[in-house]
XYZ file of N, CA and C in Angstrom:
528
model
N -13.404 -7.383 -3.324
C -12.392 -6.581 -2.689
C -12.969 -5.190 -2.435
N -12.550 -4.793 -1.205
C -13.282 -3.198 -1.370
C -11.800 -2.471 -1.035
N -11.804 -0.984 -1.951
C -9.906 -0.830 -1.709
C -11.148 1.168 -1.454
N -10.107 1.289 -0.385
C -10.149 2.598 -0.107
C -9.296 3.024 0.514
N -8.839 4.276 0.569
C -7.200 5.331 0.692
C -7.946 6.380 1.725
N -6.659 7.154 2.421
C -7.051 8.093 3.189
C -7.394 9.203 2.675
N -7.696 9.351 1.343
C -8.620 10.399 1.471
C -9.876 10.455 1.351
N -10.857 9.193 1.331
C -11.765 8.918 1.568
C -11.944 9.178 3.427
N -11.172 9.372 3.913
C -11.127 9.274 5.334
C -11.064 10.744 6.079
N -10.956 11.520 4.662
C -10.179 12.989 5.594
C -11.647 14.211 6.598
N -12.458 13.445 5.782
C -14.253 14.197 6.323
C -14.828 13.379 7.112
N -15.092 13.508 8.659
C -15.587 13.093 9.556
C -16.762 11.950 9.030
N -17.627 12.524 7.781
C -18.867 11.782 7.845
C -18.006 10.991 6.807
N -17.442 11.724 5.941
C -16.737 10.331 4.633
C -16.083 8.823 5.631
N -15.094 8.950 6.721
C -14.500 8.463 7.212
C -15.705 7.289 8.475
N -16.579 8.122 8.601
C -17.435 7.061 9.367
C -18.166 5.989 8.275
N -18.885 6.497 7.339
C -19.465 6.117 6.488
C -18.429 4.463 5.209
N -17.061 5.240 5.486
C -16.090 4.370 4.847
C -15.388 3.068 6.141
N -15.727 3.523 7.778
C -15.406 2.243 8.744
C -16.819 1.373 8.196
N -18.002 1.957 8.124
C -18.559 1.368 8.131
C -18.966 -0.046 7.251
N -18.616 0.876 5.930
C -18.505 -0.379 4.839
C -17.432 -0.925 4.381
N -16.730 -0.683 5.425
C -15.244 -1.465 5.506
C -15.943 -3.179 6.368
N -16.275 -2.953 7.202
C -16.942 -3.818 8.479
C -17.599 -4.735 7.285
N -18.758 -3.971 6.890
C -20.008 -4.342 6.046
C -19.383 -5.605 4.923
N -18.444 -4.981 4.386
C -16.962 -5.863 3.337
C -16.920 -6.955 3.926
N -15.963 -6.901 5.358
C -15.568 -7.676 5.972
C -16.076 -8.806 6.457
N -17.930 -8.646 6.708
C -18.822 -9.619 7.193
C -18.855 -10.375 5.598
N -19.172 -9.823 4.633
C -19.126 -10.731 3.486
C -18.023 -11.461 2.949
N -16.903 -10.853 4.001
C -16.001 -11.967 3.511
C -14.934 -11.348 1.953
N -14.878 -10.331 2.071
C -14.482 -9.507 0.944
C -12.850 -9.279 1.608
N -12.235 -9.241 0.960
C -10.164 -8.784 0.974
C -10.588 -7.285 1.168
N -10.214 -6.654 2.185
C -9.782 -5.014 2.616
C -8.780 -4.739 1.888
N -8.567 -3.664 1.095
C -7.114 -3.111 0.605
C -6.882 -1.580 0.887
N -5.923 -1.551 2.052
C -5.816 0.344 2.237
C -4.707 0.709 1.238
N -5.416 1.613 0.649
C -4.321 2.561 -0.114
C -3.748 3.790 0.851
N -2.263 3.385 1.562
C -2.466 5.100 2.283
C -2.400 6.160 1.592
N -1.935 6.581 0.462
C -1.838 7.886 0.266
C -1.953 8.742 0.939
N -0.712 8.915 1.590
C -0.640 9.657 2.960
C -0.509 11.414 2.243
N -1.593 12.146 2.584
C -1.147 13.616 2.121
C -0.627 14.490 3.193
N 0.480 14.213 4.160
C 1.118 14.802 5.170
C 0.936 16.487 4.908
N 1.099 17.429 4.045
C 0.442 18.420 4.501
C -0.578 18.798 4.815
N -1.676 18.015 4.787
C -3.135 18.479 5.173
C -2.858 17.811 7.108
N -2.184 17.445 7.520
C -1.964 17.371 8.942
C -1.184 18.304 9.988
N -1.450 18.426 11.199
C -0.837 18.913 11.838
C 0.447 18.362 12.817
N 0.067 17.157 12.627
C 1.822 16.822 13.495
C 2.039 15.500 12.961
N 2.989 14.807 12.912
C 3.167 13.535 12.406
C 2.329 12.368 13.894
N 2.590 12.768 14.840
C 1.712 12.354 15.925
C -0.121 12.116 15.640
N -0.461 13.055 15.210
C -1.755 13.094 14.627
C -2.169 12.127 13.368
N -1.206 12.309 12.672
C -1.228 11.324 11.266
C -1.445 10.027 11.465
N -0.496 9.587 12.482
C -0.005 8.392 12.466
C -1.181 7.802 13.594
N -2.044 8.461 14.563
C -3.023 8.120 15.382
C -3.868 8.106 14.132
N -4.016 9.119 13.520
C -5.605 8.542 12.765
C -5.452 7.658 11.395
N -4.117 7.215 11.431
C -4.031 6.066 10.244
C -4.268 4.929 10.851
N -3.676 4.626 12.319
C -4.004 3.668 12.780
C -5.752 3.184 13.342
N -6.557 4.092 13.005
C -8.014 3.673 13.251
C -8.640 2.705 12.151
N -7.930 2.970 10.504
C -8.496 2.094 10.212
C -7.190 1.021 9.555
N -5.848 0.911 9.967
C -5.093 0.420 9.581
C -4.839 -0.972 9.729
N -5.661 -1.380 10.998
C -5.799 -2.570 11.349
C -7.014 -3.398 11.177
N -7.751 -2.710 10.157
C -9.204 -3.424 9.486
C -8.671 -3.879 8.052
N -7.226 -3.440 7.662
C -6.840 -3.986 6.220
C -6.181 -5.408 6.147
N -6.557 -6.120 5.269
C -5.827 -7.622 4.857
C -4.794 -6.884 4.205
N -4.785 -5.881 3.055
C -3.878 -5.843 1.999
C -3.401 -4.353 2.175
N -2.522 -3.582 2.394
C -1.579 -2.493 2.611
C -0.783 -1.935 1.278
N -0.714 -1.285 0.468
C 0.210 -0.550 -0.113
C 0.277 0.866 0.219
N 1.771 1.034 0.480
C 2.311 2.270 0.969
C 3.708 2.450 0.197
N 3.856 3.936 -0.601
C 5.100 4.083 -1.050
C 6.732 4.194 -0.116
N 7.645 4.241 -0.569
C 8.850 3.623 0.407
C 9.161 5.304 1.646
N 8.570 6.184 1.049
C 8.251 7.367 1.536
C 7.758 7.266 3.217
N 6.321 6.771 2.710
C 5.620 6.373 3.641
C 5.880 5.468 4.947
N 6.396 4.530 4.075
C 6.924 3.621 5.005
C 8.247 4.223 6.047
N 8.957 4.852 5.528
C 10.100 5.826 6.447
C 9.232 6.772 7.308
N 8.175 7.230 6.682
C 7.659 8.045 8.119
C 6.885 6.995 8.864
N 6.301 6.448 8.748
C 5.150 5.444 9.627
C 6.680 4.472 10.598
N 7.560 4.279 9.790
C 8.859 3.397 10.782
C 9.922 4.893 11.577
N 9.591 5.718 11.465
C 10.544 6.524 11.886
C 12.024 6.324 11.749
N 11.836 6.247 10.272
C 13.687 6.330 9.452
C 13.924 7.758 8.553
N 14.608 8.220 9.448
C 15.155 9.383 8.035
C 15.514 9.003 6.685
N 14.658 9.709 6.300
C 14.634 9.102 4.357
C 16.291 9.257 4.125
N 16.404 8.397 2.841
C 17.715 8.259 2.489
C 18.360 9.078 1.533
N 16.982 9.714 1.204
C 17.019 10.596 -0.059
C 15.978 11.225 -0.483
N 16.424 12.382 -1.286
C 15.580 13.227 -1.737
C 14.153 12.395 -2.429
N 13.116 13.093 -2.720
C 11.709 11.981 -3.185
C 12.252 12.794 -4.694
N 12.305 11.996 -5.583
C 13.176 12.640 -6.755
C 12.836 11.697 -8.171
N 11.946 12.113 -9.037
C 11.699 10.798 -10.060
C 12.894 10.717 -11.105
N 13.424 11.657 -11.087
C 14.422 11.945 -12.225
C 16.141 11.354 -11.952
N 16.044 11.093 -10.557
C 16.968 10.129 -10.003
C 16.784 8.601 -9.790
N 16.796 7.773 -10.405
C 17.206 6.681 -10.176
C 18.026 5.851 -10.067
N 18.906 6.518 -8.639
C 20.461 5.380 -8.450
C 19.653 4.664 -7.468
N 20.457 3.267 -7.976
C 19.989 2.200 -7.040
C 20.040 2.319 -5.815
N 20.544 3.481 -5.413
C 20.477 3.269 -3.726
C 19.375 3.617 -2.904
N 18.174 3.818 -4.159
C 16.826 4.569 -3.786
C 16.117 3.760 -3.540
N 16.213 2.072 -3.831
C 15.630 0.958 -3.726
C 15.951 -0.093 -3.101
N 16.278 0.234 -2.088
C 16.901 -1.044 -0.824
C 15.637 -1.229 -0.053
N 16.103 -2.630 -0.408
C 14.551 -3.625 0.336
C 14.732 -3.538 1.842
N 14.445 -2.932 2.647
C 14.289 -3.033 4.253
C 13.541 -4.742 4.564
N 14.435 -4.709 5.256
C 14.294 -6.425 6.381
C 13.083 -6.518 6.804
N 12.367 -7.670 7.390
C 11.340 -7.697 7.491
C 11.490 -6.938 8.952
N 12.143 -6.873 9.722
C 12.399 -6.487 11.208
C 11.696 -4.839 11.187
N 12.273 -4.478 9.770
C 11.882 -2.869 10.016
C 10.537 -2.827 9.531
N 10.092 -3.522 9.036
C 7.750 -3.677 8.935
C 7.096 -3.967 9.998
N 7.931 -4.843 10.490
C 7.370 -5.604 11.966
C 6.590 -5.135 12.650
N 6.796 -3.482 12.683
C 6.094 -2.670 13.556
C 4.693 -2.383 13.007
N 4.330 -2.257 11.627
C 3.625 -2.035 10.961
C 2.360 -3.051 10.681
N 2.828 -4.618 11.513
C 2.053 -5.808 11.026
C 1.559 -5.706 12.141
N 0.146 -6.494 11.927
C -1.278 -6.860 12.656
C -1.950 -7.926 12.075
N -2.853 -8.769 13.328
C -3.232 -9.946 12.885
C -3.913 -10.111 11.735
N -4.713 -9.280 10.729
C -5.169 -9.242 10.007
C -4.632 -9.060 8.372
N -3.437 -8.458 8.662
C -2.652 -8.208 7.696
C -2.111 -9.389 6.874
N -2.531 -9.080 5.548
C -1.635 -10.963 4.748
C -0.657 -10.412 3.768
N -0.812 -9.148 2.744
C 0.479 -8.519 2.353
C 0.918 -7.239 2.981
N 1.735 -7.019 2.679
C 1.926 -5.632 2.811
C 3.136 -5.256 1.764
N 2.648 -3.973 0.404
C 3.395 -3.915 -0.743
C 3.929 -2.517 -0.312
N 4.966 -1.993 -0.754
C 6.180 -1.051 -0.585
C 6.381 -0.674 -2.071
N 5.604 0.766 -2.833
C 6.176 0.831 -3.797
C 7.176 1.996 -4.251
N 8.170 1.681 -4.729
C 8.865 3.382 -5.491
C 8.185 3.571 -6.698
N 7.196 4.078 -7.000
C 7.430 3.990 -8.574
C 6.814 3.077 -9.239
N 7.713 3.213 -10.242
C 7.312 1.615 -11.259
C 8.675 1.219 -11.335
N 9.703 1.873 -10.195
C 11.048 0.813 -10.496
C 10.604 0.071 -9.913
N 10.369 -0.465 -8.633
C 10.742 -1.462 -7.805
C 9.075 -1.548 -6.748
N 8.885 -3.209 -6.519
C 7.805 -2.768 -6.098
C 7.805 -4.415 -4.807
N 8.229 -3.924 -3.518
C 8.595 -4.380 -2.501
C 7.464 -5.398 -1.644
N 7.349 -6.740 -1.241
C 6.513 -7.046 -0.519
C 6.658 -7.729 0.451
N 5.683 -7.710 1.543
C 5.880 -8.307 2.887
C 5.054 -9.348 3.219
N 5.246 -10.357 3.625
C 3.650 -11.261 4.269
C 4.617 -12.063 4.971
N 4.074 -12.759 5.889
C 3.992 -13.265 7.420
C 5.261 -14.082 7.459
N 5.780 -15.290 5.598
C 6.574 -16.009 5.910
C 7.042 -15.542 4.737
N 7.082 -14.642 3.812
C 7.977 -14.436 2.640
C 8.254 -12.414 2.406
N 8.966 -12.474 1.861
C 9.156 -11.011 1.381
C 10.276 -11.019 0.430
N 10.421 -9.894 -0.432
C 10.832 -10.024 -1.304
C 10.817 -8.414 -2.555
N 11.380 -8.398 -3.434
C 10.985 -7.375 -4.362
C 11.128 -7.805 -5.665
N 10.234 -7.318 -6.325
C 9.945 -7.209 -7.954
C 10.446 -5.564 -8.838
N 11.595 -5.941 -9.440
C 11.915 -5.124 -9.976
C 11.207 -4.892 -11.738
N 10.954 -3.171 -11.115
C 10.234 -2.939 -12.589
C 10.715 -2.357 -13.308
N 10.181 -1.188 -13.812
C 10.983 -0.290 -15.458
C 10.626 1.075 -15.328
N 11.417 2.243 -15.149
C 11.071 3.214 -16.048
C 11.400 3.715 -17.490
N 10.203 2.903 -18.048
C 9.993 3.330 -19.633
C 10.406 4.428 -19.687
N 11.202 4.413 -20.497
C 12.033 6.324 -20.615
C 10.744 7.176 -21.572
N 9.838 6.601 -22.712
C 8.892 7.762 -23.233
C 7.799 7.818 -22.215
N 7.646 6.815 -20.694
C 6.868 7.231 -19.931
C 7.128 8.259 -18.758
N 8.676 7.691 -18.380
C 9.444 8.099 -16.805
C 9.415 9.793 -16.861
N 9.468 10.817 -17.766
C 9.260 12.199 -17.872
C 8.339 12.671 -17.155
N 7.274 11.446 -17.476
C 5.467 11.947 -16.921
C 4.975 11.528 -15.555
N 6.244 10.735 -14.809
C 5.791 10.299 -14.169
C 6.421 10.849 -12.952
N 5.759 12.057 -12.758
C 6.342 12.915 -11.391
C 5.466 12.214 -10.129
N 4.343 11.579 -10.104
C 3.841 11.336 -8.835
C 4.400 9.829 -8.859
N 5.111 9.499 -7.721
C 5.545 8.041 -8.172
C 4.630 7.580 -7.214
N 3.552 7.657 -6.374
C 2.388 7.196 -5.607
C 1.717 6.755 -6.193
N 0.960 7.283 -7.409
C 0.292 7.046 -8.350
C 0.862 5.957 -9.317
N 1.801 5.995 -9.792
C 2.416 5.084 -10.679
C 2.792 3.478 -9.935
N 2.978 3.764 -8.399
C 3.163 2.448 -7.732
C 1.375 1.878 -7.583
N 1.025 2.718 -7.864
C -0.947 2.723 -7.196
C -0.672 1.532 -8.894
N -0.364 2.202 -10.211
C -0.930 1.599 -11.045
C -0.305 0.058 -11.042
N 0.991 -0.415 -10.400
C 1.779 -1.326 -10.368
C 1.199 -2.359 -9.645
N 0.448 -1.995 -8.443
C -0.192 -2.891 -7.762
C -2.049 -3.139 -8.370
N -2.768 -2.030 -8.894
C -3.549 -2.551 -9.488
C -3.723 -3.165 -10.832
N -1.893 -3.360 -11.045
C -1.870 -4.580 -12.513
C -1.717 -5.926 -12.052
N -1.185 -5.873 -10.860
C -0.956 -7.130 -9.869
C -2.084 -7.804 -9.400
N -3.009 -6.928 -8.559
C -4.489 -7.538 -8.497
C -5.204 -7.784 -9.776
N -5.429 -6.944 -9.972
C -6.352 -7.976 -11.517
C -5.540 -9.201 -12.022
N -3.914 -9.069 -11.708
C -3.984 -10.481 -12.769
C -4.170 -11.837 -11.424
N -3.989 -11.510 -10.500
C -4.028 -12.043 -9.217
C -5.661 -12.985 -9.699
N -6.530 -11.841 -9.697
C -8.043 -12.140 -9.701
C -8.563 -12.649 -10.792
N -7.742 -12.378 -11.920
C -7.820 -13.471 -13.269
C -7.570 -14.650 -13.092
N -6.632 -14.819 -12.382
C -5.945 -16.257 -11.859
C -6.672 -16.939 -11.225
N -6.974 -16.557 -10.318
C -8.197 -17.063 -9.321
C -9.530 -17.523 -10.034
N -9.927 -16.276 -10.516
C -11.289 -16.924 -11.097
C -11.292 -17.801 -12.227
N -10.720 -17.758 -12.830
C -10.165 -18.745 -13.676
C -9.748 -20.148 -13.446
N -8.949 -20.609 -11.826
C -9.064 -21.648 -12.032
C -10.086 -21.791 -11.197
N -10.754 -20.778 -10.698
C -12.340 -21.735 -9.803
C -13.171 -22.229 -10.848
N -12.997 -20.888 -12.116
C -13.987 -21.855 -13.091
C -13.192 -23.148 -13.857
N -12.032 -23.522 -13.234
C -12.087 -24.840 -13.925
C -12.266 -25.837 -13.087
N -11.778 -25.988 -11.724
C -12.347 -26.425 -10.496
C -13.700 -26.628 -10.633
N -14.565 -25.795 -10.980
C -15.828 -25.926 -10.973
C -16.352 -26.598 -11.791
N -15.695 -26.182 -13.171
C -15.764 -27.972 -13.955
C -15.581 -29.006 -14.161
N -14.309 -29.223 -13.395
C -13.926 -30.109 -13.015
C -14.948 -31.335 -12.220
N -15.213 -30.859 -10.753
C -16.479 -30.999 -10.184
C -17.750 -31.009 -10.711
């Protein structure tokens, strides 16, 4: 898997150097995973953002973007304040697949939506769905970046994903 975010992307030479071994991935046959971590103040117009996300947005198999994100990239006025210390359920409504739609490309096989570590949203071609999680109350204090905390939700998901996998190839393989 090769997983890289936009801020590997924000320096002309970082951003060439990162299409490149995106490609390089891709010929070997490796899963793309974009992290956007979209840092909207280092841009100048949401027009701009959204052109240079799309250069490498359509080289990813695998997408996670917080529910933030996803309201600016769909052009929905957020529903609410970005607020960790609030958690009414009305902060976690699963959007239809109709409203991603715009967001999918042939290459794309998930696409994850996270708040947090409450709730952690997914999309692919014939299913979608959400997994509801927890804020641990001796953790939820600490957890002012909820980008980061959805970042850690999905890289508990891949590893066990890739445990799974390799695991039964090595029994497949003994099998055989």
């Amino acid at each position: 898997m090769f997983y890289f975010s936009t801020h590997s992307l924000l320096d002309k030479k970082m951003m060439s150097t990162t299409i490149q071994a995106i490609k390089i991935s891709k010929q070997l046959g490796n899963v793309i995973f974009y992290d956007l971590n979209l840092p909207l103040p280092l841009w100048h117009s949401s027009e701009e953002t959204k052109s240079f996300i799309q250069e490498v947005w359509d080289l990813a198999d695998v997408v996670e973007i917080t529910k933030q994100e996803l309201e600016f990239l769909c052009g929905i006025e957020p529903t609410e304040e970005f607020d960790t210390e609030n958690n009414d359920v009305s902060k976690f409504v699963h959007y239809p697949p109709e409203t991603v739609e715009q967001l999918w490309h042939e290459n794309l096989k998930v696409l994850f939506v996270t708040n947090g570590t409450s709730k952690i949203h997914y999309y692919t071609k014939e299913h979608n769905g959400a997994v509801s999680g927890m804020e641990d109350v001796p953790i939820t204090p600490f957890t002012r970046d909820m980008s980061a905390s959805g970042d850690g939700i999905v890289a508990g998901t891949f590893s066990l994903v890739s445990f799974v996998f390799h695991s039964n190839l090595e029994v497949m393989l003994a099998i055989n």
